[in-house]
CSV table of C-alpha atoms in Angstrom, one decimal:
chain,number,residue,atom,x,y,z
A,33,GLU,CA,69.0,-73.4,127.3
A,34,GLN,CA,69.6,-77.0,127.9
A,35,ALA,CA,65.9,-77.6,129.0
A,36,ILE,CA,64.8,-76.0,125.9
A,37,SER,CA,66.9,-78.1,123.5
A,38,SER,CA,64.8,-81.1,124.8
A,39,TYR,CA,61.5,-79.8,123.3
A,40,ASN,CA,60.3,-80.2,119.7
A,41,ALA,CA,57.6,-78.2,118.2
A,42,ASP,CA,55.6,-78.5,114.9
A,43,ILE,CA,55.1,-74.7,114.8
A,44,MET,CA,56.8,-72.0,116.9
A,45,PHE,CA,54.9,-68.6,116.9
A,46,PHE,CA,57.2,-65.8,118.5
A,47,SER,CA,57.2,-62.1,118.6
A,48,ILE,CA,60.0,-59.4,118.6
A,49,ALA,CA,60.6,-56.0,119.7
A,50,SER,CA,62.0,-54.8,116.3
A,51,VAL,CA,62.6,-55.5,112.7
A,52,SER,CA,65.4,-53.2,111.2
A,53,GLU,CA,65.0,-51.8,107.8
A,54,SER,CA,67.8,-54.5,106.7
A,55,GLY,CA,65.8,-57.2,108.2
A,56,ILE,CA,67.4,-57.9,111.5
A,57,LEU,CA,64.9,-59.0,114.1
A,58,SER,CA,66.0,-58.0,117.6
A,59,ASP,CA,64.7,-57.7,121.4
A,60,TRP,CA,65.5,-55.9,124.6
A,61,SER,CA,65.9,-59.1,126.6
A,62,GLU,CA,68.9,-61.1,126.2
A,63,ASP,CA,67.3,-64.1,128.1
A,64,GLU,CA,64.2,-64.1,125.7
A,65,ALA,CA,66.3,-63.7,122.7
A,66,LYS,CA,68.3,-66.8,123.7
A,67,LEU,CA,65.2,-68.7,124.4
A,68,ARG,CA,63.8,-67.9,121.1
A,69,ILE,CA,67.0,-68.7,119.2
A,70,GLU,CA,67.2,-72.3,120.9
A,71,MET,CA,63.5,-73.1,120.5
A,72,SER,CA,63.6,-72.1,116.8
A,73,LYS,CA,66.3,-75.1,116.1
A,74,ASN,CA,63.8,-77.5,117.3
A,75,ALA,CA,60.8,-76.3,115.6
A,76,ARG,CA,59.5,-77.5,112.2
A,77,LYS,CA,58.1,-74.1,111.2
A,78,THR,CA,58.8,-70.7,112.9
A,79,VAL,CA,56.4,-68.0,112.4
A,80,LEU,CA,57.2,-64.3,113.1
A,81,MET,CA,54.0,-62.4,114.6
A,82,CYS,CA,54.4,-58.5,114.6
A,83,ASP,CA,52.7,-55.3,113.7
A,84,SER,CA,53.8,-52.2,111.8
A,85,SER,CA,55.1,-50.6,115.0
A,86,LYS,CA,58.0,-53.0,115.0
A,87,ILE,CA,59.2,-52.3,111.5
A,88,GLY,CA,62.2,-49.9,111.0
A,89,THR,CA,63.2,-50.2,114.5
A,90,SER,CA,66.2,-52.0,116.2
A,91,SER,CA,66.9,-53.2,119.7
A,92,THR,CA,69.9,-54.4,121.8
A,93,PHE,CA,69.8,-58.2,121.2
A,94,LYS,CA,69.9,-59.8,117.5
A,95,LEU,CA,67.9,-63.0,117.0
A,96,PHE,CA,67.9,-63.7,113.2
A,97,ASP,CA,68.7,-61.8,109.9
A,98,LEU,CA,65.7,-62.2,107.6
A,99,GLY,CA,67.9,-61.4,104.6
A,100,LEU,CA,70.2,-64.4,105.4
A,101,THR,CA,67.9,-67.0,107.0
A,102,ALA,CA,66.8,-69.2,103.9
A,103,GLU,CA,70.1,-69.2,102.1
A,104,HIS,CA,73.1,-68.5,104.0
A,105,SER,CA,72.8,-69.1,107.8
A,106,GLY,CA,71.8,-71.9,110.0
A,107,ALA,CA,68.6,-70.2,111.2
A,108,PRO,CA,65.2,-71.7,110.3
A,109,GLN,CA,63.1,-70.0,107.5
A,110,LEU,CA,60.8,-67.5,108.9
A,111,ARG,CA,57.4,-66.6,107.6
A,112,THR,CA,56.6,-63.0,108.4
A,113,ALA,CA,52.7,-61.9,109.3
A,114,CYS,CA,53.3,-58.2,110.1
A,115,HIS,CA,50.2,-56.1,109.6
């Protein structure tokens, strides 16, 4: 995590295992979830890439809540591209 904090990115493209009905993004790997969270803090823009098979599912480790990212939490705004 410390090594990731030294990186900056204009755009961070990432994927996840699940997007719940309530908009919670989650994944199966704790290490990968932590990596995405830390890297998103140093990215100017964060873009989620997923397909429809991820929608309506959930996994073990929570990354972000799409319902709160723009107004209430410290997580970056996420632009979704789910097809």
